[in-house]
Coordinates of N, CA and C in Angstrom, one line a residue:
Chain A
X1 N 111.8 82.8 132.8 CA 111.0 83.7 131.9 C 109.8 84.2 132.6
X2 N 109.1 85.5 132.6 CA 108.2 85.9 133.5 C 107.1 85.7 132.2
X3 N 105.8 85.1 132.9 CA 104.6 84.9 132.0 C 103.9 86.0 132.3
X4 N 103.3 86.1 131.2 CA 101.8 87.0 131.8 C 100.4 86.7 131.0
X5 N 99.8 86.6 131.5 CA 98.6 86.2 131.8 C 97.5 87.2 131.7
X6 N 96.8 87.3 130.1 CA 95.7 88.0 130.3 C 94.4 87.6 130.0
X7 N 93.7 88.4 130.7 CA 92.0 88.2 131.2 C 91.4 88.9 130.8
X8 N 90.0 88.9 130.7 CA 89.6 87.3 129.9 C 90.2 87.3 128.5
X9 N 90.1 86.4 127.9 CA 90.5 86.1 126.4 C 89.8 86.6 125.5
X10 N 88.0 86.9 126.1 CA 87.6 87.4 124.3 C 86.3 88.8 125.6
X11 N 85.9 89.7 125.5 CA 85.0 90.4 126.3 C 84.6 91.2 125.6
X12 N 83.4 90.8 125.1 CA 82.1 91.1 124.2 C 81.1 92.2 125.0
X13 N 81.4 93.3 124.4 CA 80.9 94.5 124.9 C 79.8 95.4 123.9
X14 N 79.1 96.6 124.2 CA 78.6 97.4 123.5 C 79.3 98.7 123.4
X15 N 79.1 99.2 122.2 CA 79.6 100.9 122.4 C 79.3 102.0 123.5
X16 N 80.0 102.6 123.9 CA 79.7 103.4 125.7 C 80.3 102.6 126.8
X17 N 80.0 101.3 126.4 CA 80.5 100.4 127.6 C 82.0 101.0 128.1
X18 N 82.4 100.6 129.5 CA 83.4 100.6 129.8 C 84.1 99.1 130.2
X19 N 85.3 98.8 129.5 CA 86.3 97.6 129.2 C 87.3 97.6 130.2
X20 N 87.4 96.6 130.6 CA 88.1 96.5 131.8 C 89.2 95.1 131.5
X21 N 90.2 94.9 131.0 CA 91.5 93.8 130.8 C 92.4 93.7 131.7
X22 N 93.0 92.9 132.5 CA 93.6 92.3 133.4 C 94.5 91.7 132.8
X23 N 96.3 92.3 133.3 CA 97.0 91.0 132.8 C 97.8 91.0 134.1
X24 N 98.2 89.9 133.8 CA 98.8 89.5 135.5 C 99.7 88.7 135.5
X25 N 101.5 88.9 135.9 CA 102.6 88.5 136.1 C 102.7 87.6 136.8
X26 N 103.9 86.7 136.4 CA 104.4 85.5 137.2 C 105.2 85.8 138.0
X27 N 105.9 86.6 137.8 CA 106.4 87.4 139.1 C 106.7 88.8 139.1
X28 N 107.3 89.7 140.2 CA 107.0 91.4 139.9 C 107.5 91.9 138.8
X29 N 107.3 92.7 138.1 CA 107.9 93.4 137.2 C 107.9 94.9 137.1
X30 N 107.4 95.0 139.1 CA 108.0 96.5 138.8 C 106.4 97.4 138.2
X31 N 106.9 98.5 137.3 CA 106.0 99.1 136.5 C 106.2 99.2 135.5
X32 N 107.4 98.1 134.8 CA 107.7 98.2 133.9 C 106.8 96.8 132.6
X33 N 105.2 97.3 132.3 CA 104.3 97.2 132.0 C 103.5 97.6 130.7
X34 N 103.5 97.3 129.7 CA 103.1 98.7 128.8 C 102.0 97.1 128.0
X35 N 101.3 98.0 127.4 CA 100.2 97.7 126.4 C 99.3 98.7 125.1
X36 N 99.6 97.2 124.5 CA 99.1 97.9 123.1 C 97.6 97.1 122.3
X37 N 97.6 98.0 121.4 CA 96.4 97.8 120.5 C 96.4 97.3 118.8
X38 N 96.0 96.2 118.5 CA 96.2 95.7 117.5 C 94.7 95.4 116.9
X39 N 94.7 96.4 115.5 CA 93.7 95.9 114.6 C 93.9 95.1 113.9
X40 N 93.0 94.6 112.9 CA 93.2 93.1 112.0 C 94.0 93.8 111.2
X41 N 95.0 93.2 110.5 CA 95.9 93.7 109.5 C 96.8 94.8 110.0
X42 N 96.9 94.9 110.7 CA 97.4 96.4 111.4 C 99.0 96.3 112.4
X43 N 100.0 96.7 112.7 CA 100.5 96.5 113.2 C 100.4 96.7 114.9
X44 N 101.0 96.4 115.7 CA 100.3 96.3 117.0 C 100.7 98.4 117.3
X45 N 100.0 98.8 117.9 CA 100.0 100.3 118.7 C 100.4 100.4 119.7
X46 N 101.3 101.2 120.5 CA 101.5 101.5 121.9 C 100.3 102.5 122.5
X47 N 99.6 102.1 123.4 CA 98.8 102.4 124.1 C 99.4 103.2 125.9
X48 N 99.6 102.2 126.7 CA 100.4 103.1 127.7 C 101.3 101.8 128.0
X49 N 102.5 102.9 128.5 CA 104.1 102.4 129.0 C 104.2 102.7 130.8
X50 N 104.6 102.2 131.1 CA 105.0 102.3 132.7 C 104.1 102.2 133.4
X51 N 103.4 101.0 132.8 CA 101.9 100.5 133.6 C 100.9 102.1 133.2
X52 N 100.9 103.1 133.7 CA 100.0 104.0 133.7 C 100.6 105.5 132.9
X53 N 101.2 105.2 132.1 CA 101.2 106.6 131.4 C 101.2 106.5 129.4
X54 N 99.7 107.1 129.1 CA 99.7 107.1 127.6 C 100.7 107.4 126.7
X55 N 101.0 107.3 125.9 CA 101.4 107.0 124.7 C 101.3 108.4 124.3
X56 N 102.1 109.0 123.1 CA 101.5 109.7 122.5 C 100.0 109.8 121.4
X57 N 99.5 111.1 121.8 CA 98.2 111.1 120.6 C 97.3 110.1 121.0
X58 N 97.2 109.3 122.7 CA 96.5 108.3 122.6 C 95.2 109.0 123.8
X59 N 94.3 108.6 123.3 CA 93.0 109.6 123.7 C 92.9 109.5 125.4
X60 N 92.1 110.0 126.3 CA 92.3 109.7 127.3 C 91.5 109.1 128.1
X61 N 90.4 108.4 127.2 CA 89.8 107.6 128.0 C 90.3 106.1 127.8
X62 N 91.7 105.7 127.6 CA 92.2 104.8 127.7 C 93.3 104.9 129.0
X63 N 93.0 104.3 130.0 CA 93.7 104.3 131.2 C 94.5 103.0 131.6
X64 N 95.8 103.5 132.3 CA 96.6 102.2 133.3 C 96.4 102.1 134.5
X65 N 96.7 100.8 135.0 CA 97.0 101.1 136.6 C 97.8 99.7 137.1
X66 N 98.3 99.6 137.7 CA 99.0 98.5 138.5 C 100.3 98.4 139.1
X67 N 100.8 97.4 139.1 CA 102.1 97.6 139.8 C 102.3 96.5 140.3
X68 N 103.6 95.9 139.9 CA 104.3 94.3 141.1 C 103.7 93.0 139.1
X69 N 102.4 92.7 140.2 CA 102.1 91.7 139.3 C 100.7 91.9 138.8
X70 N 100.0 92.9 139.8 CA 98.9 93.2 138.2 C 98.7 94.2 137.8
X71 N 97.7 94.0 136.8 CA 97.6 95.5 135.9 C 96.5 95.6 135.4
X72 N 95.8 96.6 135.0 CA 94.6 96.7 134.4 C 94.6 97.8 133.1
X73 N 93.9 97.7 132.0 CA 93.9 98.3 131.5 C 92.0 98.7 131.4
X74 N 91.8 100.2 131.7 CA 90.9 100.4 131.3 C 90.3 101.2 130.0
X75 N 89.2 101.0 129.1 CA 88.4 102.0 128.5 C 86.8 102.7 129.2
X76 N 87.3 103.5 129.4 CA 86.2 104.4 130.2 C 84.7 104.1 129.1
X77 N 84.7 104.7 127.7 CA 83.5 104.5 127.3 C 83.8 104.0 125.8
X78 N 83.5 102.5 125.8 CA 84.0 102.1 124.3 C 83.7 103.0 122.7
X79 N 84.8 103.5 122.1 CA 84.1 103.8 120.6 C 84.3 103.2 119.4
X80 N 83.8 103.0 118.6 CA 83.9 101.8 117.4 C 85.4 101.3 117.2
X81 N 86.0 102.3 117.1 CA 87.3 102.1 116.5 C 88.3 101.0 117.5
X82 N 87.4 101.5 118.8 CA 88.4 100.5 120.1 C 88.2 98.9 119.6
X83 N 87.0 98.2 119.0 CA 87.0 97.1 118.9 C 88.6 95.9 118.3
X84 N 89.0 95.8 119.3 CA 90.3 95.5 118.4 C 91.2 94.2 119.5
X85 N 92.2 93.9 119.6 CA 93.0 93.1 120.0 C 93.9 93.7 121.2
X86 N 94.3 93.2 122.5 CA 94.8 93.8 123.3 C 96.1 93.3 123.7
X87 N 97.3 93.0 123.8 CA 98.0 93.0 124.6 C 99.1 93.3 125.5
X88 N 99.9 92.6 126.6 CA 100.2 93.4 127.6 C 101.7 93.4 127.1
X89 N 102.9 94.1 127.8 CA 104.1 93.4 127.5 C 104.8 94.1 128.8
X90 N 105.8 93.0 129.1 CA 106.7 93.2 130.5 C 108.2 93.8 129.7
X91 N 108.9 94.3 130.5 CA 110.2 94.6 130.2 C 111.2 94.7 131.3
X92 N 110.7 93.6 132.6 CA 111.5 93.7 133.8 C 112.8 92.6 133.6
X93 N 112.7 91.8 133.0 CA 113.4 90.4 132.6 C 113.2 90.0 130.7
X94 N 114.1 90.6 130.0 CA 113.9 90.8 128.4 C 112.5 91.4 128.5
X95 N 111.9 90.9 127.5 CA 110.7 91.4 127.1 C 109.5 90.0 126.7
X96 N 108.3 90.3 127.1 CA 107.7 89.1 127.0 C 106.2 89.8 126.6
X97 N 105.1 89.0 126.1 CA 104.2 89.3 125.9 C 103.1 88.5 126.4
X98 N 101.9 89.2 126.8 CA 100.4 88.6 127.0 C 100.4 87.9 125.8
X99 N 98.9 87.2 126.2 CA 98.2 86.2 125.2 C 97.1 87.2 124.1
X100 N 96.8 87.9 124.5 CA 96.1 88.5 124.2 C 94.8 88.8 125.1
X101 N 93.9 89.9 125.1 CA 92.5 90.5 125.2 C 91.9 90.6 123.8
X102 N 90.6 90.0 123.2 CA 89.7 90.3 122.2 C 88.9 91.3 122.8
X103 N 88.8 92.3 122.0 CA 87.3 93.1 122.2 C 86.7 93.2 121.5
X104 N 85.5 92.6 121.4 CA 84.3 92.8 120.3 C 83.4 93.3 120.3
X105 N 82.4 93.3 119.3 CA 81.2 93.7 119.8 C 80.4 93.3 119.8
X106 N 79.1 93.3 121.3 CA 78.3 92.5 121.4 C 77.3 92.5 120.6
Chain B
X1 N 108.4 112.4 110.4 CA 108.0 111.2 111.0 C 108.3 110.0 110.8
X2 N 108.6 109.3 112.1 CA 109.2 108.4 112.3 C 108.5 107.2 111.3
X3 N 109.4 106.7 110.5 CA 108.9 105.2 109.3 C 109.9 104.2 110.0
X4 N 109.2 103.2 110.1 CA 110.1 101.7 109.9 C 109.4 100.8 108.5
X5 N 110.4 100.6 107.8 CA 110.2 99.8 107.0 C 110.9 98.4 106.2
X6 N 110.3 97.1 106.9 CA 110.7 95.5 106.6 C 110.9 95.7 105.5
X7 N 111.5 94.6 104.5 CA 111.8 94.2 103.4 C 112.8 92.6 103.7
X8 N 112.2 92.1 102.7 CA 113.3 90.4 102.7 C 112.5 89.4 103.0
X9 N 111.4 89.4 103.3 CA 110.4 88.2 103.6 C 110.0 87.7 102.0
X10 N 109.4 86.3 102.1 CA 109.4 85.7 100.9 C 109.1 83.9 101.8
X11 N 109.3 83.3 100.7 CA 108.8 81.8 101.3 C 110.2 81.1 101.1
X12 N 110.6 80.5 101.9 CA 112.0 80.1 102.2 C 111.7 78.3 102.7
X13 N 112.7 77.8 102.0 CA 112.4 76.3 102.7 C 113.0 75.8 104.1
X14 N 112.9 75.2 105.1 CA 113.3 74.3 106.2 C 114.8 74.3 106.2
X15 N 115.7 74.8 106.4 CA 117.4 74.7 106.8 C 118.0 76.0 106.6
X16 N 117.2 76.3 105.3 CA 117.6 77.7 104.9 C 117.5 79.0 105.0
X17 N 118.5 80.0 104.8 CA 118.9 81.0 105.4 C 117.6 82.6 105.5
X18 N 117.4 83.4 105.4 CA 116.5 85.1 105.1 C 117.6 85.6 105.8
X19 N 117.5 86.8 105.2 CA 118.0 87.9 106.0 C 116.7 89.5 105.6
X20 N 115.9 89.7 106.5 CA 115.2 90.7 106.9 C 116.2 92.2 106.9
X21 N 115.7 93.2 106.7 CA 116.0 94.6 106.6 C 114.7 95.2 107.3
X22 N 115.6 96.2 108.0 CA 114.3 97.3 108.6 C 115.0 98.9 108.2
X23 N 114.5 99.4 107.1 CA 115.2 100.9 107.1 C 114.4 102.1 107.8
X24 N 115.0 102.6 108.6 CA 114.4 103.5 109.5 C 114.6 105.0 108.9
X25 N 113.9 106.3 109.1 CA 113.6 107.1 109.2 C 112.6 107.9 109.8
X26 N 112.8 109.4 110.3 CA 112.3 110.0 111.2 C 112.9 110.5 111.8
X27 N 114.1 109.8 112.6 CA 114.9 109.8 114.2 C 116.4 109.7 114.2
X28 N 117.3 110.1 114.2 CA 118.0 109.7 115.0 C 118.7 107.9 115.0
X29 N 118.6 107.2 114.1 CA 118.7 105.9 114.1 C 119.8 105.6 115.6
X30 N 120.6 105.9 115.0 CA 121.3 105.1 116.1 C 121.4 105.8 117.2
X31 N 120.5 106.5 118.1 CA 120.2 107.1 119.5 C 119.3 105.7 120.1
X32 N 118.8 104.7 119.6 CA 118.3 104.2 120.0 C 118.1 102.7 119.6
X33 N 117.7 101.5 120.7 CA 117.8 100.3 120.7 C 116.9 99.8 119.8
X34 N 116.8 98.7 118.8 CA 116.1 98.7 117.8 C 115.8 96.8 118.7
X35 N 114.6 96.5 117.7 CA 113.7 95.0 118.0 C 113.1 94.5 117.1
X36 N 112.8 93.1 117.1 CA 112.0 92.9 116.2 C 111.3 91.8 116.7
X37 N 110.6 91.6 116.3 CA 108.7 91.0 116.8 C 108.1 90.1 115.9
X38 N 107.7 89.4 116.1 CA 107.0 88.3 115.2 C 105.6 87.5 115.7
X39 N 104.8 87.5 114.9 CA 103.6 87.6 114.9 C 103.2 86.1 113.7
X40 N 103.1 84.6 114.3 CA 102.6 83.4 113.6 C 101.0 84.1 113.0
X41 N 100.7 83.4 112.2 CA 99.4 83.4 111.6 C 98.3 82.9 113.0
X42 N 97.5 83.9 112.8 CA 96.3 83.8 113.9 C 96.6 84.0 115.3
X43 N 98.2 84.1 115.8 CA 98.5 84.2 117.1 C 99.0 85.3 118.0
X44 N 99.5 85.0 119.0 CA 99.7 86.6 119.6 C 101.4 86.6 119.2
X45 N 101.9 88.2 120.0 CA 103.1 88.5 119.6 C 104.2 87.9 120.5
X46 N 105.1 87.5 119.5 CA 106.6 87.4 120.1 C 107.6 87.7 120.2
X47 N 108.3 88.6 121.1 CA 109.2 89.4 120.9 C 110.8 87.9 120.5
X48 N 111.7 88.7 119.2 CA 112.2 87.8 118.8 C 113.4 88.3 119.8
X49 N 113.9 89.6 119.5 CA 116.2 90.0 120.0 C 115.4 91.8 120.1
X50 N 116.9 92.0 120.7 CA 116.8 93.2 119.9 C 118.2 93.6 120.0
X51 N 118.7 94.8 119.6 CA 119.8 95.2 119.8 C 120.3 96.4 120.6
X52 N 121.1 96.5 121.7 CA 121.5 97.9 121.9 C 121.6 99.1 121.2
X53 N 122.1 100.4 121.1 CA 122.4 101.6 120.9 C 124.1 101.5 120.7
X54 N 125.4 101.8 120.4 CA 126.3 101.9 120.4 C 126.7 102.3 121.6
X55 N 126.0 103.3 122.3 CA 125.9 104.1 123.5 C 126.2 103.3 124.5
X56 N 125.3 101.7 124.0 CA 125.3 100.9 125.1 C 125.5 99.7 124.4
X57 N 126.6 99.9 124.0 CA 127.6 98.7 123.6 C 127.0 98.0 122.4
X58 N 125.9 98.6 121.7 CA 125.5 97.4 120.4 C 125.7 96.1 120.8
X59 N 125.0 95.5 121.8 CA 125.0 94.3 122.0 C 123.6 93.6 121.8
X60 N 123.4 92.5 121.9 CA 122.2 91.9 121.6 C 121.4 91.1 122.4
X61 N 120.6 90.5 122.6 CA 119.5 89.6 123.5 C 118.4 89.1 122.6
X62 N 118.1 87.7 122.6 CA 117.8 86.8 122.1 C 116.4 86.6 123.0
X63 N 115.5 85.9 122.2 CA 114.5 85.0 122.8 C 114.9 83.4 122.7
X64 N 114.8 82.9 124.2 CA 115.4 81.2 124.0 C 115.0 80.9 122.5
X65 N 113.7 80.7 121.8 CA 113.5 80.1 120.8 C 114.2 80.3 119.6
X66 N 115.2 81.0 119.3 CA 115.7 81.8 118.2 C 117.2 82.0 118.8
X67 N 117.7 82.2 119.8 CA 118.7 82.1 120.0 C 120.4 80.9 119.8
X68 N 121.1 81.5 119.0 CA 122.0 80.6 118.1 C 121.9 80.2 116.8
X69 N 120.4 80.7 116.1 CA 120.1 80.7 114.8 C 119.8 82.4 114.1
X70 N 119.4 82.9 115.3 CA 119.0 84.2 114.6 C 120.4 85.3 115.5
X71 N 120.8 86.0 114.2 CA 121.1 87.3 114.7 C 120.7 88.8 114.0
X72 N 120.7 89.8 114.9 CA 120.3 91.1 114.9 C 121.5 91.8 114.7
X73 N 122.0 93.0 113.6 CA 122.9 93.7 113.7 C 122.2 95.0 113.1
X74 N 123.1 95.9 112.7 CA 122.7 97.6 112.7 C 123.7 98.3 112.1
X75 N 123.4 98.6 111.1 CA 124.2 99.7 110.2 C 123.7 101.2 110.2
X76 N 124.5 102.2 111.5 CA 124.1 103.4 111.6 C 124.1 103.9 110.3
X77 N 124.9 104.0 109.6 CA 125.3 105.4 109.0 C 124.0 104.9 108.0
X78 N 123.4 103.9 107.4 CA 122.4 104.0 106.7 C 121.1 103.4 107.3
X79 N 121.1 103.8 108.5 CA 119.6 103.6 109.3 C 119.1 102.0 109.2
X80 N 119.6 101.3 109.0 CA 119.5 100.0 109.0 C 119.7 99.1 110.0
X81 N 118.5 98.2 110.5 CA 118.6 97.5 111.2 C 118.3 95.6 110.6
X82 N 119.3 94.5 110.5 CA 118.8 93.4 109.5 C 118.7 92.5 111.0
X83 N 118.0 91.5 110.3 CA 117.1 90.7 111.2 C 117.8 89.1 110.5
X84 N 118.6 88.4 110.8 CA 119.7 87.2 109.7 C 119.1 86.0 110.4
X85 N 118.4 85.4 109.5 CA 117.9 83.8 110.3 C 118.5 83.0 109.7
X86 N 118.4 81.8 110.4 CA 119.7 81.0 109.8 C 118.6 79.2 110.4
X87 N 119.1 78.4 109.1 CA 118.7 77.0 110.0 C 117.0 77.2 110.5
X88 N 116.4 78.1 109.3 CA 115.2 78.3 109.7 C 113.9 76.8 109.9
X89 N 112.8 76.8 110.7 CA 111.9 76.1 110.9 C 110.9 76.3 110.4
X90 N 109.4 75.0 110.5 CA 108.3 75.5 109.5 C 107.6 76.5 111.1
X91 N 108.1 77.0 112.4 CA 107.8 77.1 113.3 C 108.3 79.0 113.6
X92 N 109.1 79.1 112.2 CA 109.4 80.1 112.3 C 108.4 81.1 111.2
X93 N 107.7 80.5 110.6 CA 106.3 81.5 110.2 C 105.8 82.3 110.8
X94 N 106.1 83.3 110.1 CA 105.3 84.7 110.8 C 105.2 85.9 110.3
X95 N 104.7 86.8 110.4 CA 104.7 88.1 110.2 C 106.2 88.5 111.5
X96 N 107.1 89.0 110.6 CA 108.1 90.5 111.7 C 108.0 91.6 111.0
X97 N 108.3 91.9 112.6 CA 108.3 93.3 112.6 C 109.3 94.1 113.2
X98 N 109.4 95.2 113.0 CA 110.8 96.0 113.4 C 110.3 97.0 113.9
X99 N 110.4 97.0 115.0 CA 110.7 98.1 116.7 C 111.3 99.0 117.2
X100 N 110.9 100.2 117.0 CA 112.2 101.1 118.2 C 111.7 100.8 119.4
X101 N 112.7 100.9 120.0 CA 112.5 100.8 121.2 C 112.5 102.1 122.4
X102 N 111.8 101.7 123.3 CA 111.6 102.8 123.7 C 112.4 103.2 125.4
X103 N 112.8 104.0 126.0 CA 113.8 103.9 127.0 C 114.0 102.6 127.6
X104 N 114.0 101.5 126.4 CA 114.6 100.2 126.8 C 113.7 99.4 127.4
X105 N 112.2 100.1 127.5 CA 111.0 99.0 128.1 C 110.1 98.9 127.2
X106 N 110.0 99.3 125.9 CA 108.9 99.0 125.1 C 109.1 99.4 123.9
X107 N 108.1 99.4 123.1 CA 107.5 99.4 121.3 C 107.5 100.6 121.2
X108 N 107.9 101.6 120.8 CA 106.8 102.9 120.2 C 106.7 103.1 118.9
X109 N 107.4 102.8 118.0 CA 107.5 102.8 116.7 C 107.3 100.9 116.0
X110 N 106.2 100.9 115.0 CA 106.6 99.8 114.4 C 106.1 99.8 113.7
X111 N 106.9 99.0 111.9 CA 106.7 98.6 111.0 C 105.6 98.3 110.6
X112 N 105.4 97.6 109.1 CA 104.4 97.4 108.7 C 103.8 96.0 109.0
X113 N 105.4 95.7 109.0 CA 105.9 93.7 108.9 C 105.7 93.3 107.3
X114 N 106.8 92.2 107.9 CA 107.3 91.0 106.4 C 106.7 89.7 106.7
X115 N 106.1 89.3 105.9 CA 105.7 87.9 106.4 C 106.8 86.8 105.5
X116 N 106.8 86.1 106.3 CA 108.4 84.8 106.1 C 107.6 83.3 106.4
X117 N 107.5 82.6 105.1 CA 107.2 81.6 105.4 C 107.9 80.3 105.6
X118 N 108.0 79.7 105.8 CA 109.1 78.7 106.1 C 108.3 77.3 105.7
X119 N 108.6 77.1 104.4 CA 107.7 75.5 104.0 C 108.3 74.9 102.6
X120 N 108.2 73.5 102.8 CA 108.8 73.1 102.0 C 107.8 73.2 100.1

């Protein structure tokens, strides 16, 4: 089973800030990478698929990047709404998921 | 636009059986692989099975933990995807949720979720 591993667990920011989440494979998975967004009560959101390409209707200061075994997800400039739950999911070997990214506010 | 919507969750005791419903609309149901996901109280997500497309043989894939108690089937002609747990655990609490899937690597569409509790 491929793990993944994301970083850090909780990253306590202000609004404008730019958010920077790491998740990182147990072994390659390719670009087959995607991450979503989950508010409290909310079902989880697709954010971007294929390590680096958005979602639909998803704004564009939400960016991918990586490849093999890591990945990054960035927010260019935090806006309220982004405060929310993050994580990663593989689909090179079934499908598996991160631990999660918290983002809160500082 | 695309709806997924659970039904069949409820509080169920330790051995015994649920059967979950996901009725879809929006798409095309059976053009595409369907999933379902589960979410314990306070924890992150777990993908449970999901099912092929007819296209591609309507077969299924399991997560070790649930595998030989749970299965996944699909009734095209009424957009239905059921979620059948069987020999359930108090380990099996959670919020699911029902998934399209997306060219076979991810989520794009999901539910609202059923929450299923498993306690005596």
């Amino acid at each position: 089973e491929i793990v993944l591993t994301q970083s850090p667990a909780t990253l306590s920011l202000s609004p404008g800030e730019r958010a920077t989440l790491s998740c990182r494979a147990s072994q390659s998975v390719s670009s087959y990478l995607a991450w979503y967004q989950q508010k409290p009560g909310q079902a989880p959101r697709l954010l971007i698929y294929d390590a680096s390409n958005r979602a639909t209707g998803i704004p564009a200061r939400f960016s991918g990047s990586g490849s093999g075994t890591d990945f990054t997800l960035t927010i260019s400039s935090l806006e309220p709404e982004d405060f929310a739950v993050y994580y990663c999911q593989q689909r090179s070997n079934f499908f598996t998921f991160g631990g999660g990214t918290k983002v809160e506010i500082k | 636009e695309v709806q997924l919507v659970e039904s069949g969750g409820g509080l169920v005791q330790p051995g015994r059986s649920l059967r979950l419903s996901c009725t879809a609309s929006g798409f095309t149901f059976g053009d595409y692989a369907m999933s379902w996901v589960r979410q314990a109280p306070g924890k992150g997500l777990e993908w449970v099975g999901f099912i092929r497309s007819k296209a591609y043989g309507g077969t299924t894939e399991y997560a070790a933990s649930v595998k030989g108690r749970f299965t996944i089937s699909r009734d095209d002609s009424k957009s239905i995807a059921y979620l059948q747990m069987n020999s359930l655990k108090t380990e099996d609490t959670a919020v699911y949720y029902c998934t399209r899937v997306r060219g076979r690597r991810n989520f794009d569409y999901w539910g609202q979720g059923t929450l299923v509790t498993v306690s005596s």
